[in-house]
CSV table of C-alpha atoms and ligand atoms in Angstrom, one decimal:
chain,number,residue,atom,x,y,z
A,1,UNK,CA,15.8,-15.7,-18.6
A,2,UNK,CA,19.2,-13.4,-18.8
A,3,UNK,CA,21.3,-15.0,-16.3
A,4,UNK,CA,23.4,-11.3,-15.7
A,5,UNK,CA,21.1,-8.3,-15.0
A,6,UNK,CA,21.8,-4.7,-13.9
A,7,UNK,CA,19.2,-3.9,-11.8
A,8,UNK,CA,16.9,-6.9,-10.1
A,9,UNK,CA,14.0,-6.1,-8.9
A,10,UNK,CA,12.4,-9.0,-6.0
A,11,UNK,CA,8.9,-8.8,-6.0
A,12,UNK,CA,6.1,-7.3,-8.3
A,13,UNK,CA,3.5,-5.9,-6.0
A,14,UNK,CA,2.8,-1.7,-5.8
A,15,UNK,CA,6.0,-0.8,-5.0
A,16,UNK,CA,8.0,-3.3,-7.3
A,17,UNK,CA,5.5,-2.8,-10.3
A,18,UNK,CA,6.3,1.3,-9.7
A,19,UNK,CA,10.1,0.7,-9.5
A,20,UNK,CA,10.5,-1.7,-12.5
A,21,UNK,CA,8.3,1.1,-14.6
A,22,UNK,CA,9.7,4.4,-13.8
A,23,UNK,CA,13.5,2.5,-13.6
A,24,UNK,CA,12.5,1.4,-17.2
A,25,UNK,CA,11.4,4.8,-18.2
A,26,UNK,CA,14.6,6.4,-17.1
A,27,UNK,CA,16.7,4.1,-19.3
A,28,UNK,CA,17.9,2.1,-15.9
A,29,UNK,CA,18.2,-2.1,-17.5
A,30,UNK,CA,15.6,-3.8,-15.1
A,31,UNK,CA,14.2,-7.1,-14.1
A,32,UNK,CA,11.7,-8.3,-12.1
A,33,UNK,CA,11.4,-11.4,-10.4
A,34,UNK,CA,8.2,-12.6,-8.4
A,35,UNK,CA,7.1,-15.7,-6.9
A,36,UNK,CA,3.8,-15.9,-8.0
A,37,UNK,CA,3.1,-17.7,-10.8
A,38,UNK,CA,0.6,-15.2,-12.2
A,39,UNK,CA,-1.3,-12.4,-10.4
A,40,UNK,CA,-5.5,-12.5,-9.8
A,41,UNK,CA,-7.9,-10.1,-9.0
A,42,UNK,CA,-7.7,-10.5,-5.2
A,43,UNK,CA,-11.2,-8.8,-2.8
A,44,UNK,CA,-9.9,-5.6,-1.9
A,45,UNK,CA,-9.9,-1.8,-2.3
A,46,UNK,CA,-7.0,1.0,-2.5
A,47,UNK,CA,-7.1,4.9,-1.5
A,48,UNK,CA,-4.2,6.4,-3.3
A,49,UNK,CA,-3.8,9.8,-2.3
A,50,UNK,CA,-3.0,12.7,-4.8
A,51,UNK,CA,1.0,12.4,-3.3
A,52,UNK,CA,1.0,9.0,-5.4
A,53,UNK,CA,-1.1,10.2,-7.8
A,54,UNK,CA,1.8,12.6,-9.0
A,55,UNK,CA,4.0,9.7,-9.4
A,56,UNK,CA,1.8,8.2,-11.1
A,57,UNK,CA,1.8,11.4,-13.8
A,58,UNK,CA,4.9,11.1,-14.2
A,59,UNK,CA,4.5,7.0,-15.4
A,60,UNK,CA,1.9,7.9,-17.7
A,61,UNK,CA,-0.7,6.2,-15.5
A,62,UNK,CA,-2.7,8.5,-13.7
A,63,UNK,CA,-5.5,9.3,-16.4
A,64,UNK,CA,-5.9,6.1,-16.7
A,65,UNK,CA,-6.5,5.9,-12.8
A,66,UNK,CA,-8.6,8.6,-12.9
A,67,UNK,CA,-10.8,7.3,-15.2
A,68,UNK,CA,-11.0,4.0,-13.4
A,69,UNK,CA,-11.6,5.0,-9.9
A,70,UNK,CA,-14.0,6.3,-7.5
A,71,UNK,CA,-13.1,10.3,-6.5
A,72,UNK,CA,-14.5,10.5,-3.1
A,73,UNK,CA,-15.6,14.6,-2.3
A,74,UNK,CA,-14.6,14.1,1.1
A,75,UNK,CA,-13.5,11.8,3.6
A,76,UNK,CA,-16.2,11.3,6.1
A,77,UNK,CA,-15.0,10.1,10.2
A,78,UNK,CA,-18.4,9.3,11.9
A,79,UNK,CA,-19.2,8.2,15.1
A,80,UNK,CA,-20.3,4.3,15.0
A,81,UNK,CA,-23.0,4.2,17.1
A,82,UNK,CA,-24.6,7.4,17.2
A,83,UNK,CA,-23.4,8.3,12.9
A,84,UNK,CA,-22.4,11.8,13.9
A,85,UNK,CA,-20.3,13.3,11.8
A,86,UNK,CA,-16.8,13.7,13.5
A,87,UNK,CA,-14.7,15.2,10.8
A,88,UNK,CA,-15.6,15.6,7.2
A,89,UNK,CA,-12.2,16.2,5.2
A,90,UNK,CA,-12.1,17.5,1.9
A,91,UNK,CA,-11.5,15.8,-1.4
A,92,UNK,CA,-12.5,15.9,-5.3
A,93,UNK,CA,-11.7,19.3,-6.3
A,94,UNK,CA,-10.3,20.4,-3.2
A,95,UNK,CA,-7.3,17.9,-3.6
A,96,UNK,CA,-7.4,18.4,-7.5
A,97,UNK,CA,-6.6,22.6,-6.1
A,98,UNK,CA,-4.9,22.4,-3.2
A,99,UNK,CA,-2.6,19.3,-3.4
A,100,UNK,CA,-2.3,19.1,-7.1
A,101,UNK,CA,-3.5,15.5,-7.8
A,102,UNK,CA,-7.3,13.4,-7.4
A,103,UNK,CA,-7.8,11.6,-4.3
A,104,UNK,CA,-9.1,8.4,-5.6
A,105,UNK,CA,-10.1,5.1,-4.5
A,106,UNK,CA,-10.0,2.0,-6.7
A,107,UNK,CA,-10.0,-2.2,-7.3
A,108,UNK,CA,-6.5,-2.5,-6.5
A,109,UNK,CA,-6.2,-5.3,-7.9
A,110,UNK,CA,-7.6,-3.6,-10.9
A,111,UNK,CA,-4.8,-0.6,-10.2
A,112,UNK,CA,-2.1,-3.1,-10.0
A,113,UNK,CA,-2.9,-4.7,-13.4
A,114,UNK,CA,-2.2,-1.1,-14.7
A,115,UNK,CA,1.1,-1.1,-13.4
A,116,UNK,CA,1.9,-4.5,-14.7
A,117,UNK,CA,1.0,-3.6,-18.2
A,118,UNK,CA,3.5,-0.3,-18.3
A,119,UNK,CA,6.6,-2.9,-17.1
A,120,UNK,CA,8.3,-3.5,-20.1
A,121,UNK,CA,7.0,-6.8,-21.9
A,122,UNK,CA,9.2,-10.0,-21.1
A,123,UNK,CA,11.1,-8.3,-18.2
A,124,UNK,CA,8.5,-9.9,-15.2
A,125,UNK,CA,9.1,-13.4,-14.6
A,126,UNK,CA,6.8,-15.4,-12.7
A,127,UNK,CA,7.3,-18.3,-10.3
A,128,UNK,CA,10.4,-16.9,-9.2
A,129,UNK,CA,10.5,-17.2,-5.2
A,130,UNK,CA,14.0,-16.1,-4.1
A,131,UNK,CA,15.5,-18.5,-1.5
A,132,UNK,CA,19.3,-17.1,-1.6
A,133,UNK,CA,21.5,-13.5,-2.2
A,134,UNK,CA,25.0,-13.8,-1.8
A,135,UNK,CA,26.7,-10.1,-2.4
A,136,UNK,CA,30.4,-10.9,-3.0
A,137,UNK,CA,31.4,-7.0,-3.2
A,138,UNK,CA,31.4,-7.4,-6.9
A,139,UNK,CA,27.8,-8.8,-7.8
A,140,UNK,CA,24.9,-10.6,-5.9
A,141,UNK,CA,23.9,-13.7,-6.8
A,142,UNK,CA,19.9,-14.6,-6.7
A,143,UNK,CA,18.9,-18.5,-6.2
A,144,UNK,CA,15.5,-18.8,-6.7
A,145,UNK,CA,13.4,-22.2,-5.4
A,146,UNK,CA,13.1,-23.4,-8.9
A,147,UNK,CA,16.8,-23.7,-9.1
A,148,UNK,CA,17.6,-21.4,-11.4
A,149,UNK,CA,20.0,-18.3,-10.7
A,150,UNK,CA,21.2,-15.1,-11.9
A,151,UNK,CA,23.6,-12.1,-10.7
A,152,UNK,CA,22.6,-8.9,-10.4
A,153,UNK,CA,24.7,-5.7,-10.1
A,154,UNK,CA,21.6,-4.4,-7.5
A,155,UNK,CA,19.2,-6.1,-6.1
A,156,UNK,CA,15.8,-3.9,-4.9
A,157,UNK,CA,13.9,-5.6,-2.0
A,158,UNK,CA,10.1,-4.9,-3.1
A,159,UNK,CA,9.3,-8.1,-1.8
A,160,UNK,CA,6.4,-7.4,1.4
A,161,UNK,CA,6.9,-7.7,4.6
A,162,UNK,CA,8.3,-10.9,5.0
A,163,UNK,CA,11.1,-9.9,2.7
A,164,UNK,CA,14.1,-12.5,1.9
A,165,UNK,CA,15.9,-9.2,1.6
A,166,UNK,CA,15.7,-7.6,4.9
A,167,UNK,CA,16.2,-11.0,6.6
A,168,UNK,CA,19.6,-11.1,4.5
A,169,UNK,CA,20.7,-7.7,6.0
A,170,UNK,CA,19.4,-8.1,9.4
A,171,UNK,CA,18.7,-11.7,10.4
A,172,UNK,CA,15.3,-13.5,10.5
A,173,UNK,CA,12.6,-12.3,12.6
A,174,UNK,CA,8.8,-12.4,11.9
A,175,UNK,CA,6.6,-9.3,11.8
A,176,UNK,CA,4.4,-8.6,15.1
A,177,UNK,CA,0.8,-9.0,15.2
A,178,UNK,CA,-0.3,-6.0,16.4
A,179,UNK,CA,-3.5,-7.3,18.0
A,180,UNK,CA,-5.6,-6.1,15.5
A,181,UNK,CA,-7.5,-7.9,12.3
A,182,UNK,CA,-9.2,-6.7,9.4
A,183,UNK,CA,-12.0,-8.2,7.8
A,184,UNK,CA,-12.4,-7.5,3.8
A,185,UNK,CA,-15.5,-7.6,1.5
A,186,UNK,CA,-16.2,-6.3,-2.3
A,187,UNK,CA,-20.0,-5.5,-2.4
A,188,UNK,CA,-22.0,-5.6,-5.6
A,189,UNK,CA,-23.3,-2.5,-6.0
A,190,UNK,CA,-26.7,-4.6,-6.6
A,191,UNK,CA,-26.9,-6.1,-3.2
A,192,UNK,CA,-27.1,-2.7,-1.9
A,193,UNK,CA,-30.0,-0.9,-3.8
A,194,UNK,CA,-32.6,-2.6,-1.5
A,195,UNK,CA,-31.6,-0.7,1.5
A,196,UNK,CA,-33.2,3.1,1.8
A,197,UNK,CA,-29.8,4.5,3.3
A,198,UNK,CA,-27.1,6.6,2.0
A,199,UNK,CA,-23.9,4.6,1.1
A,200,UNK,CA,-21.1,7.5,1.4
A,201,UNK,CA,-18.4,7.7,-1.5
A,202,UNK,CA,-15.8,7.1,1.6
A,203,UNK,CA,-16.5,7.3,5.0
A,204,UNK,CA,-15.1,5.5,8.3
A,205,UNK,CA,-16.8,4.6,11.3
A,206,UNK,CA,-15.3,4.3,14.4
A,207,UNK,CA,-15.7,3.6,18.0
A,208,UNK,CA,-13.4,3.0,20.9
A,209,UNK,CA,-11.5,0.1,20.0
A,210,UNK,CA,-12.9,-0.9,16.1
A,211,UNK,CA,-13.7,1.0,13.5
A,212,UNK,CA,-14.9,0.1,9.6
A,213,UNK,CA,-13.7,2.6,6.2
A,214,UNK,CA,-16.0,1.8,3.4
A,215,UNK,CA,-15.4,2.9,-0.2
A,216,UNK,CA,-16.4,2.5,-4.1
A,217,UNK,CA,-14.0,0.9,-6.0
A,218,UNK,CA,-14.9,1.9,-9.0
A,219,UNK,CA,-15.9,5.4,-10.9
A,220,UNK,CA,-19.6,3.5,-11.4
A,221,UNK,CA,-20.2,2.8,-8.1
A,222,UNK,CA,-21.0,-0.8,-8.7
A,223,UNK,CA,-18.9,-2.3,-6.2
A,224,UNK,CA,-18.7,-1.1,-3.0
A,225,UNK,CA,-15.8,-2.0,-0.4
A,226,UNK,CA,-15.3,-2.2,3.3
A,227,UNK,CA,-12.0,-3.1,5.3
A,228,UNK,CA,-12.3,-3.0,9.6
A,229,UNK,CA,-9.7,-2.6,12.3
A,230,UNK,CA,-10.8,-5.1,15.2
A,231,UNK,CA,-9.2,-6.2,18.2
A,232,UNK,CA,-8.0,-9.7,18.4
A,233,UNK,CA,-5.8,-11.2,20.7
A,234,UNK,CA,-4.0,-13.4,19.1
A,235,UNK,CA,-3.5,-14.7,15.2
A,236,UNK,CA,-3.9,-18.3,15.5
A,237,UNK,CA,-5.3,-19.2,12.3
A,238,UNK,CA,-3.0,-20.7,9.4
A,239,UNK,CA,-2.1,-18.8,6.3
A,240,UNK,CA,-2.2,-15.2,5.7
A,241,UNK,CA,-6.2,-14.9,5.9
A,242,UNK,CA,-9.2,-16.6,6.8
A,243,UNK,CA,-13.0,-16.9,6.0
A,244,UNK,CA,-15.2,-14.9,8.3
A,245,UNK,CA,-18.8,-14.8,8.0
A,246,UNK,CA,-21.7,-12.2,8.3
A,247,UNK,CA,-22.5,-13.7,12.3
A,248,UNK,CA,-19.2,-13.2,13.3
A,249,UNK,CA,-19.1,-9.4,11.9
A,250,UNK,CA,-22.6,-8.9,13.3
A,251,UNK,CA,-21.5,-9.9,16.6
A,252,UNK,CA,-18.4,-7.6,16.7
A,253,UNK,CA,-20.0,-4.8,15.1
A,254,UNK,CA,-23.2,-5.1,17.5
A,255,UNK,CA,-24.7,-1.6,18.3
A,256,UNK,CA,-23.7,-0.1,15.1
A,257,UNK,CA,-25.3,2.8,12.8
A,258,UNK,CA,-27.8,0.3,11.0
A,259,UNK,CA,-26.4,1.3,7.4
A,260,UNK,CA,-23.3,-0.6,9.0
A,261,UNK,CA,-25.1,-3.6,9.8
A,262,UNK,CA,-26.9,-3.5,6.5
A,263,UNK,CA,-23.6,-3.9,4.8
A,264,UNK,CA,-22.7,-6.6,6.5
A,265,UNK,CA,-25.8,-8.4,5.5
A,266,UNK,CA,-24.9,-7.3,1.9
A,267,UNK,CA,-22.0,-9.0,1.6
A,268,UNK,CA,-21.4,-12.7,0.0
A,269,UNK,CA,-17.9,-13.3,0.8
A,270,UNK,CA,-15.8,-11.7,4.2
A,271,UNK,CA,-12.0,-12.0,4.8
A,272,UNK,CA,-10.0,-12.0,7.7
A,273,UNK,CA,-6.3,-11.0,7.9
A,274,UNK,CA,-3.8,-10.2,10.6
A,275,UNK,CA,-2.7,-6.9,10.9
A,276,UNK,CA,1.0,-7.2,11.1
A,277,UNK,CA,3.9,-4.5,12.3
A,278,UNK,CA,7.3,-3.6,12.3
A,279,UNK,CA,9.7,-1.7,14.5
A,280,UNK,CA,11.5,0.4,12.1
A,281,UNK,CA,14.3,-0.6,10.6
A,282,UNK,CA,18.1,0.3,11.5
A,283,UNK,CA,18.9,0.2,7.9
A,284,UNK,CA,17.9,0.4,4.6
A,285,UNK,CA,20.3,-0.8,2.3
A,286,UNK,CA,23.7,-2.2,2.7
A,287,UNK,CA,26.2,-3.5,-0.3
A,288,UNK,CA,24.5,-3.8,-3.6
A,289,UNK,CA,21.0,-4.5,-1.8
A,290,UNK,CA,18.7,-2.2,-0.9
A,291,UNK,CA,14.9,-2.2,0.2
A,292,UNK,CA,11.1,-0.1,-0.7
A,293,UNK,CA,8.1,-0.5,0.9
A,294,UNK,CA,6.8,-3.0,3.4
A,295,UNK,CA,10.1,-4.6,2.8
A,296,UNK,CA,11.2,-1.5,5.1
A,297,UNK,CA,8.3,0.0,6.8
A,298,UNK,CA,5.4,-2.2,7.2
A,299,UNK,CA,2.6,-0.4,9.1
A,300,UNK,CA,-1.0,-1.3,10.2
A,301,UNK,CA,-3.1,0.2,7.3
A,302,UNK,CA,-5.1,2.8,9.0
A,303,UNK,CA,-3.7,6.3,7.2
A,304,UNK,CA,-4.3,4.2,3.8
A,305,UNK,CA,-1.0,5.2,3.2
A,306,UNK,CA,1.3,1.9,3.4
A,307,UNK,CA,1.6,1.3,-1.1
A,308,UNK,CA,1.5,5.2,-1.7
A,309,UNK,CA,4.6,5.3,0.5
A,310,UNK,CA,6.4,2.1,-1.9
A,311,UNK,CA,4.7,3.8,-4.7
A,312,UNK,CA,6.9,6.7,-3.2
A,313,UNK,CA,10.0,5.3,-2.4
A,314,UNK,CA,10.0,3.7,-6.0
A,315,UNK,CA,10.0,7.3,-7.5
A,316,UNK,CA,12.9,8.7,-4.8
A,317,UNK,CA,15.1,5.7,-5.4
A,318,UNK,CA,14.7,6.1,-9.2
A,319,UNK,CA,15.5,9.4,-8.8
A,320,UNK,CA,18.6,9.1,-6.8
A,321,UNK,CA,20.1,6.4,-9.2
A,322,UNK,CA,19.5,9.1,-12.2
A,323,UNK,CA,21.5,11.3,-10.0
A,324,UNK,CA,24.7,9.4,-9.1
A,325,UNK,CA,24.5,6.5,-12.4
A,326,UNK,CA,24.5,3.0,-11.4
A,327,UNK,CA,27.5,2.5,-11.1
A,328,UNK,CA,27.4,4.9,-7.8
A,329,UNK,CA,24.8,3.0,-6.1
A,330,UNK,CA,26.0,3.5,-3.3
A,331,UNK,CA,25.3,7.2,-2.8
A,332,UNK,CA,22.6,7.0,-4.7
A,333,UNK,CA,21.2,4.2,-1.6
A,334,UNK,CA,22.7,6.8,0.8
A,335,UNK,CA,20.4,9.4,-0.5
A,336,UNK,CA,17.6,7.7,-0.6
A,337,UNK,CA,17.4,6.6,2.6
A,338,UNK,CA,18.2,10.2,4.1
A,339,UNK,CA,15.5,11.7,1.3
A,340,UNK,CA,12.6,9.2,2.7
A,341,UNK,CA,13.5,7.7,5.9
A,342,UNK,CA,11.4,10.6,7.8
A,343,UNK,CA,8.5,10.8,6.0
A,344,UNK,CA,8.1,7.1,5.7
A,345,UNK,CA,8.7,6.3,9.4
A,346,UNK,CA,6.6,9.5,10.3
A,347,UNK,CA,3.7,8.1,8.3
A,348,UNK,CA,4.2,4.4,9.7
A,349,UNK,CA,4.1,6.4,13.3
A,350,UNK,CA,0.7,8.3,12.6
A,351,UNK,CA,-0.7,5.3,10.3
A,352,UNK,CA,-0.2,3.1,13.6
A,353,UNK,CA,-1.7,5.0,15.8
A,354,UNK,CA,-4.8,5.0,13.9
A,355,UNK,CA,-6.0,8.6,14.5
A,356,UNK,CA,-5.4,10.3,11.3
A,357,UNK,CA,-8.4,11.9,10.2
A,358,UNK,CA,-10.8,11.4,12.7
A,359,UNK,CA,-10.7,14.3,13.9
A,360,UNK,CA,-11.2,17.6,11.5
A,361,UNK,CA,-7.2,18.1,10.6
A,362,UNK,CA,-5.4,19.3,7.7
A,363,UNK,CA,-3.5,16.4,5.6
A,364,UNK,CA,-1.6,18.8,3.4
A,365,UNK,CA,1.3,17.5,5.0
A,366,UNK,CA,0.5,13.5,3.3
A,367,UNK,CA,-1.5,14.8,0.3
A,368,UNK,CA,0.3,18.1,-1.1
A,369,UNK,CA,3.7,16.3,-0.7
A,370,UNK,CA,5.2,16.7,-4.5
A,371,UNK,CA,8.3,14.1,-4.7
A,372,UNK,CA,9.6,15.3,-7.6
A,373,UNK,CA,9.5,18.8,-6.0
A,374,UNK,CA,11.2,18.2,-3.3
A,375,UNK,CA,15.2,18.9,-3.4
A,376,UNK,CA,17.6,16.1,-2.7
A,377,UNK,CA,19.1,16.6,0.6
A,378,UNK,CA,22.5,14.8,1.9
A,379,UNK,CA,21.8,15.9,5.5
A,380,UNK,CA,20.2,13.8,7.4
A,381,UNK,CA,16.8,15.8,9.2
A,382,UNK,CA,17.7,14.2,12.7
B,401,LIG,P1,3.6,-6.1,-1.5
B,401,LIG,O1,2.4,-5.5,-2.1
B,401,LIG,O2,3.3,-7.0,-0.3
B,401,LIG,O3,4.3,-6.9,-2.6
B,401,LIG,C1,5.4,-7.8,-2.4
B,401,LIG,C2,5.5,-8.7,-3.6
B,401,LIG,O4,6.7,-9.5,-3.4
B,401,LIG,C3,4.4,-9.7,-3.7
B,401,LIG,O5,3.9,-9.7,-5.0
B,401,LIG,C4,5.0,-11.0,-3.3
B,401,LIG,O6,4.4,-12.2,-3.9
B,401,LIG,C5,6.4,-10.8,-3.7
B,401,LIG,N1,7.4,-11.6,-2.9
B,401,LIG,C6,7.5,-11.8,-1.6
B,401,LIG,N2,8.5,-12.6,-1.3
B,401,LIG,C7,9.1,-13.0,-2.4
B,401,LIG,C8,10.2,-13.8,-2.7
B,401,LIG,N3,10.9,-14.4,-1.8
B,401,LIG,N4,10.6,-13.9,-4.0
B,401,LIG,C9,9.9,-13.3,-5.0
B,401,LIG,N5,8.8,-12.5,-4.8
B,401,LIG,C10,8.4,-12.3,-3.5
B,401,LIG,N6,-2.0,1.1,1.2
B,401,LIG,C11,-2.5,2.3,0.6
B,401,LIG,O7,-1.7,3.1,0.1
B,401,LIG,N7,-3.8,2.6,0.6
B,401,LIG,C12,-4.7,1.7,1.2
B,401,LIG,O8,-5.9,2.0,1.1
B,401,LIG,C13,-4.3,0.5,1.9
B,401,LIG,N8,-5.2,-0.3,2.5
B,401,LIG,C14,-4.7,-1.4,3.1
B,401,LIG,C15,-5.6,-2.3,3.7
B,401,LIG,C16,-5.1,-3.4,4.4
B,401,LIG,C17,-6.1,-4.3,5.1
B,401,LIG,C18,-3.7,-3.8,4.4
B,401,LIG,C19,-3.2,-5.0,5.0
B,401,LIG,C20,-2.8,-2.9,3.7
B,401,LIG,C21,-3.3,-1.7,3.1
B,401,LIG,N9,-2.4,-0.9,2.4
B,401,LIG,C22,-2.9,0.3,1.8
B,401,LIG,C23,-1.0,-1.1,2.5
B,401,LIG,C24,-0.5,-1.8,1.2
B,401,LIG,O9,-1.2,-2.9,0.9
B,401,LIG,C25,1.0,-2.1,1.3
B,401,LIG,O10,1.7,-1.1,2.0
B,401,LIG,C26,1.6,-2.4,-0.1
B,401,LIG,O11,0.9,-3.5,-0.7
B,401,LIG,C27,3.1,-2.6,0.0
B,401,LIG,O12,3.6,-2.8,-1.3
B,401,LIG,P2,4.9,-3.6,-1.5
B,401,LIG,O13,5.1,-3.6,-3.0
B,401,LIG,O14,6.0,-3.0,-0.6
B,401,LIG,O15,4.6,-5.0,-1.0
């Protein structure tokens, strides 16, 4: 490991995988550490919409993508208990025409293994938790847990939402539970050819104070995926998820459209995981440190938005560093925060309030957004 890097990168989920690749690509000298000690194929689904999808061009990746995902026609809102349709949004060619980019939905753990392959070979290390950053004005010094160290001339929080990075810049506070969990299954596409009904490419079904969003994660269809919002008061389980169980779904999803219930019945394993918040953040970046993605603007997960907007930020950051050279990070930060700061927080506003979309609306606003299109403004909208 180089113990003097340009450009370190904390954490290799979405939005650090999309930073260290399209850094790379531009020339930028990048590294990557993350704390895992290698990465698995973890239970649980992706939409990325066609305004990631154009990032993802421009990385070389989306092909790929397209070939490995599901590519929904439309997204259906139906009512839980009675299955009426209550909006029925367009997709599949319609975004391919009108927002320039598939809509797909996908493994993401299968997605992420993409990205980590286009990272340049030897630049990821593993089992690298960081536990210190001291900027000194002229460099920032990384300790990691296994006691080794390096300096940095940047440092990019990508690191989640309990990020060391945004506790360095504004003090340690935990993320709120918003009251909310939501339980995760992968189907085999097996389990589910005994049933007469009509499992929908992507559809959600909601009701007053729940809902479930079911999807393919693959272009075969042979594994299907569901994720829920219910209401729970309080998270007082350990660890970031727990087992939950077919009874315990049935019972909160009691009265449901029966092709709900039938795949609860279909599933072998179920997940439960708090649904965690944050206000947004004051700042973004201060010194040589500087943040993307849930490191910044956590959200509850409901516009299926939260990685297309770190897949996002990795592409504006990128593009402000080309724009100033490293060596002017500064402005570059400065202009990346006032290029993102009100679509991100206006999508963490919307995705909170879980209403997007059940209702019929037009997304052009989320899905035609081009980044690279978009001119670089130094005037801040507010
Ligand atoms: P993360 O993916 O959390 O990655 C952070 C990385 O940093 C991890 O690899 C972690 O191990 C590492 N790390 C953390 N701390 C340290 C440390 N101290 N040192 C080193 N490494 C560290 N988004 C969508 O776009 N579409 C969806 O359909 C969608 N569905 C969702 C469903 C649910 C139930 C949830 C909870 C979220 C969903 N999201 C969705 C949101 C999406 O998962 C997140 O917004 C996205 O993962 C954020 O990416 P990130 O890279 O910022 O953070």
């Amino acid at each position: 490991m180089k113990e003097s890097v340009k450009i370190a990168i904390v954490g290799a989920g979405l939005g650090g995988a999309a930073a260290a690749t399209l850094l790379q690509n531009a020339g930028f000298e990048v590294e990557v550490y993350e704390q895992a000690p290698e990465f698995s194929r973890l239970g649980a689904g992706i939409h990325v919409g066609p305004n990631a999808m154009k990032v993802f061009r421009r990385m070389g990746l989306e092909k790929q993508l397209e070939q490995m995902g599901s590519h929904p026609d439309f997204w259906f809102s139906r009512d839980g208990n009675s299955g009426e349709y209550l909006s029925r949004i367009p997709l599949g060619e319609w975004a391919r025409k009108e927002y320039g980019a598939s809509y797909i939905t996908i493994h993401r753990g299968d997605m992420h293994a993409l990205q980590m392959s286009s990272i340049k070979p030897g630049t990821v290390h593993f089992g690298k938790k960081l536990e210190t950053l001291e900027d000194d004005g002229d460099q920032v010094q990384l300790g990691f847990a296994d006691g080794t160290r390096v300096t940095a001339d940047i440092v990019i929080g990508a690191d989640g939402i309990y990020s060391k990075i945004r506790e360095t810049l504004l003090g340690v506070e935990a993320p709120t539970y918003s009251g909310w969990v939501a339980h995760r299954a992968l189907i085999r596409g097996e389990n589910l050819v005994k049933f007469a009904d009509e499992f929908e490419d992507c559809v959600k079904w909601w009701t007053e104070d729940r809902h479930m969003m079911v999807y393919y994660t693959t272009g075969k269809r042979d594994e299907y995926y569901f994720v829920t919002g219910v209401p729970h008061e309080a998270w007082d389980f350990q660890g970031s998820f727990v087992d939950s169980s077919q009874e315990e779904m049935l019972a909160a999803f009691e009265g449901y459209n029966p092709t709900v219930q039938n795949l609860i019945r279909s599933t072998e394993n179920i997940t439960k995981w708090p649904l965690l918040n944050r206000n947004p953040l004051p700042i973004w970046s201060r010194g040589r440190l500087v943040m993307l993605g849930d490191a910044c603007h956590p959200m509850k997960p409901h516009m299926a938005q939260g990685a297309c907007m770190a897949i996002e930020d990795a592409a504006m950051l990128t593009r402000c560093l080309e724009a100033t050279g490293l060596s002017d990070y500064r402005t570059a930060f400065e202009l990346y925060e006032t290029n993102r700061k009100e679509r991100a927080s206006k999508v963490q506003s919307v995705s909170n309030a879980n209403t997007f979309l059940l209702k019929q609306e037009d997304p052009a606003w989320v899905y035609g957004y081009d980044l690279y299109e978009q001119d670089l403004t130094t005037q801040n909208a507010n």
